[in-house]
Amino acid sequence: MVQETEGDAFEVRPSLRQDLTFAYASDEFTRKGLAFGEGEFRTLGIALPDGTYTNLGLLLSDQCPPTVKAAQFADDARNTFMSREEYAGSVLKQLADAYAFMERCNRFRTTFEGLERTDYYDVPPVAMREALVNSVAHREYALSGPTLVSVMPGGMEIVSPGGLPLGIEEADLDAHISIPRNKMLANVLFRLELIEAYGTGIGRIRASYDGSDVSPQIRLTPNTFTVLLPNRNAPLGAGDQAGDDGNSIAGNRLLAVLHDGARTRSEVQKALGVSQTTAIRMLGELIKRGLVQKRGAGRSTVYELTA
């Protein structure tokens, strides 16, 4: 079992590798007008009093072992790659590289009101930034494996190793509680102004989708933390590969929800992480196809698979 007590946190342990360089991190501190010498190494926890580098130092160094893998897919089923990249080096460099990749993939729809132009991005840049920074700040670095960034027509997904930190439950995510797994790394990111305020990331992500037909989703397992940022400009089923029966991936997700029994509209909405309008539209499409039937009326209305 991975130890998560403060005295045995991964970032505070001495690094097994000591031949570390900090070219990228040094440039970032200098760019922000911050000192980055031996005194700061000890203050920030990059090195112990005897000069031994810690695992925090390893993560900030140019030799950082964990990586970020990014991929863009032509379909939501992720059958066809459009591009693949892997980012190494300091976690600060990986963060910048991965965000640049997401920016390149983030299209926008342009609208005009008079002479004023508005670019409505597929994924809110605030959500992209917060989700990516959180994945770097709070992942469990004692677990091997890369952080995964996937871009599909239906949205973007970030999967980081490690579930919730000890002492946090899923219901706490909306309470602005901040118990970072990597406290010293979070402090470095805060000093570099990559974290604006502790405990506000999830709220910023969700707030950035206010007024949209879709909403971000968080999926948790004991060893992974996944954030799905849906494409606000994509029509239902965009990018899905149709099967022989004409069902889209989006439709199949809904069918999977109904497989375990009848559900109300609000239950469907919560399970899929979509707005009321989108849930109604999805249910209506499957009813038209004869795959789902509606039973009851008013608040007692439920939807179930057609027998």
CSV table of C-alpha atoms in Angstrom, one decimal:
chain,number,residue,atom,x,y,z
A,1,MET,CA,0.0,0.0,0.0
A,2,VAL,CA,1.3,3.5,-0.9
A,3,GLN,CA,2.0,5.4,2.3
A,4,GLU,CA,0.4,8.8,2.4
A,5,THR,CA,1.3,10.1,5.8
A,6,GLU,CA,3.1,13.5,5.7
A,7,GLY,CA,6.3,12.0,7.1
A,8,ASP,CA,6.4,9.4,4.4
A,9,ALA,CA,5.1,11.3,1.4
A,10,PHE,CA,6.8,10.5,-1.9
A,11,GLU,CA,8.1,14.1,-2.4
A,12,VAL,CA,9.9,14.3,0.9
A,13,ARG,CA,12.0,11.1,0.5
A,14,PRO,CA,15.6,11.3,-0.7
A,15,SER,CA,15.8,10.8,-4.4
A,16,LEU,CA,17.5,7.6,-5.6
A,17,ARG,CA,19.1,9.7,-8.3
A,18,GLN,CA,21.3,12.6,-7.3
A,19,ASP,CA,22.9,13.7,-10.6
A,20,LEU,CA,20.1,16.2,-11.2
A,21,THR,CA,20.0,19.4,-13.2
A,22,PHE,CA,17.4,22.1,-13.1
A,23,ALA,CA,17.8,24.2,-16.3
A,24,TYR,CA,14.1,24.4,-17.1
A,25,ALA,CA,12.9,25.0,-13.5
A,26,SER,CA,15.6,27.7,-13.1
A,27,ASP,CA,14.4,29.5,-16.2
A,28,GLU,CA,10.8,29.4,-15.0
A,29,PHE,CA,11.7,30.8,-11.6
A,30,THR,CA,13.8,33.5,-13.2
A,31,ARG,CA,11.0,34.4,-15.6
A,32,LYS,CA,8.8,35.0,-12.6
A,33,GLY,CA,11.4,37.1,-10.9
A,34,LEU,CA,12.0,34.4,-8.2
A,35,ALA,CA,15.3,33.3,-6.7
A,36,PHE,CA,16.3,29.6,-7.3
A,37,GLY,CA,19.5,28.9,-5.4
A,38,GLU,CA,20.7,26.6,-2.6
A,39,GLY,CA,18.7,28.5,0.0
A,40,GLU,CA,15.4,28.1,-2.0
A,41,PHE,CA,16.2,24.4,-2.5
A,42,ARG,CA,16.1,23.8,1.2
A,43,THR,CA,13.1,26.2,1.8
A,44,LEU,CA,11.0,24.6,-0.9
A,45,GLY,CA,12.0,21.0,0.0
A,46,ILE,CA,14.0,20.4,-3.2
A,47,ALA,CA,17.0,19.4,-1.1
A,48,LEU,CA,17.5,18.3,2.5
A,49,PRO,CA,19.8,20.3,4.9
A,50,ASP,CA,22.8,18.1,3.9
A,51,GLY,CA,22.2,18.9,0.2
A,52,THR,CA,20.7,15.6,-0.7
A,53,TYR,CA,18.0,16.0,-3.4
A,54,THR,CA,14.5,14.9,-2.5
A,55,ASN,CA,11.9,13.4,-4.8
A,56,LEU,CA,10.5,16.9,-5.2
A,57,GLY,CA,13.8,17.8,-6.6
A,58,LEU,CA,13.6,14.8,-8.9
A,59,LEU,CA,10.2,15.9,-10.2
A,60,LEU,CA,11.4,19.4,-10.8
A,61,SER,CA,14.6,18.3,-12.4
A,62,ASP,CA,15.4,17.8,-16.1
A,63,GLN,CA,15.7,14.1,-15.3
A,64,CYS,CA,12.1,13.6,-14.0
A,65,PRO,CA,11.1,9.9,-14.7
A,66,PRO,CA,7.3,10.2,-15.0
A,67,THR,CA,6.0,11.5,-18.3
A,68,VAL,CA,2.8,12.8,-19.9
A,69,LYS,CA,1.5,11.0,-23.0
A,70,ALA,CA,-0.8,13.0,-25.3
A,71,ALA,CA,-2.9,11.7,-28.2
A,72,GLN,CA,-5.5,13.1,-30.6
A,73,PHE,CA,-8.1,10.7,-32.0
A,74,ALA,CA,-10.3,11.0,-35.0
A,75,ASP,CA,-13.2,9.3,-33.2
A,76,ASP,CA,-14.6,9.1,-29.6
A,77,ALA,CA,-14.0,5.3,-29.6
A,78,ARG,CA,-10.3,6.1,-29.9
A,79,ASN,CA,-9.8,3.7,-32.8
A,80,THR,CA,-7.9,6.1,-35.1
A,81,PHE,CA,-4.9,8.1,-34.0
A,82,MET,CA,-4.3,11.5,-35.5
A,83,SER,CA,-1.2,12.4,-33.5
A,84,ARG,CA,0.8,11.1,-30.5
A,85,GLU,CA,3.4,12.8,-28.4
A,86,GLU,CA,5.2,12.1,-25.1
A,87,TYR,CA,6.6,14.8,-22.9
A,88,ALA,CA,9.6,14.3,-20.6
A,89,GLY,CA,11.8,16.5,-18.4
A,90,SER,CA,10.8,18.7,-15.5
A,91,VAL,CA,7.1,18.4,-14.5
A,92,LEU,CA,7.0,22.1,-15.2
A,93,LYS,CA,8.1,21.5,-18.8
A,94,GLN,CA,5.7,18.6,-19.2
A,95,LEU,CA,2.9,20.9,-18.0
A,96,ALA,CA,3.7,23.6,-20.5
A,97,ASP,CA,4.1,21.0,-23.4
A,98,ALA,CA,0.9,19.2,-22.6
A,99,TYR,CA,-1.1,22.5,-22.4
A,100,ALA,CA,0.4,23.6,-25.7
A,101,PHE,CA,-0.8,20.3,-27.3
A,102,MET,CA,-4.3,20.8,-25.9
A,103,GLU,CA,-4.4,24.4,-27.1
A,104,ARG,CA,-3.5,23.3,-30.6
A,105,CYS,CA,-6.4,20.8,-30.5
A,106,ASN,CA,-8.9,23.1,-29.0
A,107,ARG,CA,-11.0,24.5,-31.9
A,108,PHE,CA,-13.5,27.3,-31.6
A,109,ARG,CA,-16.7,28.5,-33.1
A,110,THR,CA,-16.8,32.2,-34.0
A,111,THR,CA,-19.9,34.3,-33.7
A,112,PHE,CA,-20.4,38.0,-34.4
A,113,GLU,CA,-22.6,40.5,-32.7
A,114,GLY,CA,-22.3,43.6,-34.8
A,115,LEU,CA,-18.6,44.2,-35.2
A,116,GLU,CA,-17.7,42.3,-32.0
A,117,ARG,CA,-16.2,38.9,-32.5
A,118,THR,CA,-16.5,36.1,-30.0
A,119,ASP,CA,-14.5,32.8,-30.1
A,120,TYR,CA,-16.4,30.0,-28.3
A,121,TYR,CA,-13.9,27.3,-27.7
A,122,ASP,CA,-14.8,23.6,-27.7
A,123,VAL,CA,-13.3,23.3,-24.2
A,124,PRO,CA,-13.1,26.3,-21.9
A,125,PRO,CA,-9.4,27.2,-21.6
A,126,VAL,CA,-9.9,27.7,-17.9
A,127,ALA,CA,-11.1,24.1,-17.6
A,128,MET,CA,-8.2,22.8,-19.6
A,129,ARG,CA,-5.7,24.6,-17.5
A,130,GLU,CA,-7.1,23.7,-14.2
A,131,ALA,CA,-7.6,20.0,-15.0
A,132,LEU,CA,-4.1,19.7,-16.3
A,133,VAL,CA,-2.4,21.6,-13.4
A,134,ASN,CA,-4.4,19.4,-11.0
A,135,SER,CA,-3.3,16.3,-12.7
A,136,VAL,CA,0.4,17.3,-12.2
A,137,ALA,CA,-0.1,18.7,-8.7
A,138,HIS,CA,-2.1,15.8,-7.2
A,139,ARG,CA,-1.1,12.6,-9.0
A,140,GLU,CA,0.5,9.8,-7.1
A,141,TYR,CA,4.1,9.8,-8.2
A,142,ALA,CA,4.9,6.6,-6.3
A,143,LEU,CA,2.8,4.8,-8.9
A,144,SER,CA,4.5,4.1,-12.2
A,145,GLY,CA,2.9,5.1,-15.5
A,146,PRO,CA,2.3,8.3,-17.3
A,147,THR,CA,-0.4,10.9,-17.1
A,148,LEU,CA,-2.6,10.5,-20.1
A,149,VAL,CA,-4.1,13.3,-22.2
A,150,SER,CA,-6.6,12.3,-24.8
A,151,VAL,CA,-8.4,14.6,-27.3
A,152,MET,CA,-11.4,13.3,-29.1
A,153,PRO,CA,-14.2,15.0,-31.2
A,154,GLY,CA,-16.4,14.7,-28.1
A,155,GLY,CA,-14.0,16.3,-25.7
A,156,MET,CA,-10.7,16.0,-23.8
A,157,GLU,CA,-9.8,13.5,-21.1
A,158,ILE,CA,-7.0,13.6,-18.5
A,159,VAL,CA,-6.2,10.5,-16.5
A,160,SER,CA,-3.6,10.7,-13.7
A,161,PRO,CA,-2.4,7.8,-11.5
A,162,GLY,CA,-3.7,7.8,-8.0
A,163,GLY,CA,-7.2,8.2,-6.7
A,164,LEU,CA,-8.2,10.7,-4.1
A,165,PRO,CA,-5.7,11.7,-1.4
A,166,LEU,CA,-6.2,10.1,2.1
A,167,GLY,CA,-8.9,12.0,4.0
A,168,ILE,CA,-10.8,13.2,0.9
A,169,GLU,CA,-14.0,11.7,-0.5
A,170,GLU,CA,-15.7,12.4,-3.8
A,171,ALA,CA,-18.4,14.5,-2.1
A,172,ASP,CA,-15.7,16.8,-0.7
A,173,LEU,CA,-14.6,17.9,-4.2
A,174,ASP,CA,-17.2,20.7,-4.3
A,175,ALA,CA,-16.4,21.9,-0.8
A,176,HIS,CA,-13.2,23.7,-1.7
A,177,ILE,CA,-11.3,21.5,0.7
A,178,SER,CA,-7.6,21.4,0.0
A,179,ILE,CA,-5.6,18.4,1.1
A,180,PRO,CA,-2.9,18.2,-1.6
A,181,ARG,CA,-1.2,14.8,-1.9
A,182,ASN,CA,2.1,16.7,-2.9
A,183,LYS,CA,2.1,19.7,-0.6
A,184,MET,CA,5.5,20.9,-1.5
A,185,LEU,CA,5.0,20.5,-5.3
A,186,ALA,CA,1.7,22.4,-4.9
A,187,ASN,CA,3.5,25.2,-3.1
A,188,VAL,CA,6.0,25.4,-6.0
A,189,LEU,CA,3.2,25.7,-8.5
A,190,PHE,CA,1.5,28.3,-6.3
A,191,ARG,CA,4.7,30.4,-6.2
A,192,LEU,CA,4.9,30.2,-10.0
A,193,GLU,CA,1.3,31.3,-10.2
A,194,LEU,CA,0.2,28.1,-11.9
A,195,ILE,CA,-2.2,27.5,-9.0
A,196,GLU,CA,-4.3,30.5,-8.2
A,197,ALA,CA,-5.8,29.3,-4.9
A,198,TYR,CA,-5.9,26.1,-3.1
A,199,GLY,CA,-9.0,23.9,-3.3
A,200,THR,CA,-10.7,25.9,-6.1
A,201,GLY,CA,-9.7,23.9,-9.2
A,202,ILE,CA,-12.7,21.7,-9.5
A,203,GLY,CA,-15.1,24.6,-8.9
A,204,ARG,CA,-13.4,26.6,-11.7
A,205,ILE,CA,-13.7,23.7,-14.1
A,206,ARG,CA,-17.4,23.2,-13.4
A,207,ALA,CA,-18.1,27.0,-13.4
A,208,SER,CA,-16.5,27.3,-16.8
A,209,TYR,CA,-19.3,25.2,-18.3
A,210,ASP,CA,-22.1,27.3,-16.9
A,211,GLY,CA,-24.8,27.8,-19.6
A,212,SER,CA,-23.6,24.9,-21.7
A,213,ASP,CA,-25.6,21.8,-22.6
A,214,VAL,CA,-22.8,19.6,-21.3
A,215,SER,CA,-20.8,19.5,-18.1
A,216,PRO,CA,-17.5,18.1,-17.0
A,217,GLN,CA,-17.3,14.6,-15.5
A,218,ILE,CA,-15.0,13.2,-12.8
A,219,ARG,CA,-14.4,9.4,-12.6
A,220,LEU,CA,-12.6,7.8,-9.7
A,221,THR,CA,-11.0,4.5,-9.1
A,222,PRO,CA,-8.7,3.6,-6.2
A,223,ASN,CA,-5.7,4.2,-8.5
A,224,THR,CA,-6.9,6.8,-11.1
A,225,PHE,CA,-8.4,10.2,-11.2
A,226,THR,CA,-10.1,11.1,-14.6
A,227,VAL,CA,-11.5,14.4,-15.7
A,228,LEU,CA,-13.6,14.5,-18.9
A,229,LEU,CA,-14.1,17.9,-20.5
A,230,PRO,CA,-16.8,17.6,-23.1
A,231,ASN,CA,-16.8,19.6,-26.4
A,232,ARG,CA,-19.4,22.3,-26.0
A,233,ASN,CA,-19.6,22.8,-29.8
A,234,ALA,CA,-20.0,19.1,-30.8
A,235,PRO,CA,-23.4,17.9,-31.8
A,236,LEU,CA,-24.7,14.7,-30.0
A,237,GLY,CA,-22.7,11.8,-31.3
A,238,ALA,CA,-20.1,13.8,-33.1
A,239,GLY,CA,-17.0,11.8,-33.8
A,240,ASP,CA,-18.7,8.5,-32.8
A,241,GLN,CA,-18.3,5.5,-35.1
A,242,ALA,CA,-21.6,4.0,-35.9
A,243,GLY,CA,-22.2,0.3,-35.5
A,244,ASP,CA,-24.3,-1.9,-37.6
A,245,ASP,CA,-27.4,-0.8,-35.7
A,246,GLY,CA,-26.6,2.9,-36.2
A,247,ASN,CA,-26.0,3.5,-32.5
A,248,SER,CA,-23.4,6.2,-31.6
A,249,ILE,CA,-21.0,6.0,-28.7
A,250,ALA,CA,-23.0,8.6,-26.9
A,251,GLY,CA,-26.1,6.5,-27.4
A,252,ASN,CA,-24.3,3.4,-26.2
A,253,ARG,CA,-23.4,5.2,-23.0
A,254,LEU,CA,-27.0,5.9,-22.3
A,255,LEU,CA,-28.0,2.3,-23.1
A,256,ALA,CA,-25.4,1.1,-20.7
A,257,VAL,CA,-27.0,3.3,-17.9
A,258,LEU,CA,-30.4,1.8,-18.7
A,259,HIS,CA,-29.1,-1.7,-18.8
A,260,ASP,CA,-29.3,-2.1,-15.0
A,261,GLY,CA,-33.0,-0.9,-14.9
A,262,ALA,CA,-35.4,1.9,-15.5
A,263,ARG,CA,-34.1,5.4,-14.7
A,264,THR,CA,-35.7,8.9,-14.4
A,265,ARG,CA,-34.5,11.7,-16.6
A,266,SER,CA,-32.6,13.3,-13.7
A,267,GLU,CA,-30.8,10.0,-13.0
A,268,VAL,CA,-29.8,9.7,-16.6
A,269,GLN,CA,-28.6,13.3,-16.5
A,270,LYS,CA,-26.5,12.7,-13.4
A,271,ALA,CA,-25.0,9.4,-14.6
A,272,LEU,CA,-23.9,10.9,-18.0
A,273,GLY,CA,-22.8,14.3,-16.6
A,274,VAL,CA,-24.9,16.2,-19.2
A,275,SER,CA,-27.5,19.0,-19.0
A,276,GLN,CA,-31.2,18.4,-18.8
A,277,THR,CA,-31.6,19.5,-22.4
A,278,THR,CA,-29.0,17.0,-23.6
A,279,ALA,CA,-30.5,14.2,-21.5
A,280,ILE,CA,-33.9,14.8,-23.0
A,281,ARG,CA,-32.5,15.0,-26.5
A,282,MET,CA,-30.6,11.7,-26.1
A,283,LEU,CA,-33.6,9.9,-24.6
A,284,GLY,CA,-35.8,11.2,-27.4
A,285,GLU,CA,-33.4,9.9,-30.1
A,286,LEU,CA,-33.3,6.4,-28.6
A,287,ILE,CA,-37.0,6.4,-28.3
A,288,LYS,CA,-37.3,7.2,-32.0
A,289,ARG,CA,-35.0,4.3,-32.8
A,290,GLY,CA,-37.2,1.9,-30.7
A,291,LEU,CA,-34.4,1.1,-28.3
A,292,VAL,CA,-35.9,2.9,-25.3
A,293,GLN,CA,-39.4,3.2,-24.0
A,294,LYS,CA,-41.0,5.8,-21.8
A,295,ARG,CA,-43.2,4.7,-18.9
A,296,GLY,CA,-45.3,6.7,-16.5
A,297,ALA,CA,-46.1,10.4,-16.4
A,298,GLY,CA,-44.9,13.6,-14.6
A,299,ARG,CA,-42.3,13.1,-11.9
A,300,SER,CA,-42.9,9.4,-12.0
A,301,THR,CA,-41.7,9.1,-15.6
A,302,VAL,CA,-39.0,6.6,-16.1
A,303,TYR,CA,-37.1,5.3,-19.2
A,304,GLU,CA,-36.1,1.7,-19.8
A,305,LEU,CA,-34.8,-0.5,-22.5
A,306,THR,CA,-37.4,-1.8,-24.9
A,307,ALA,CA,-38.1,-5.4,-24.2
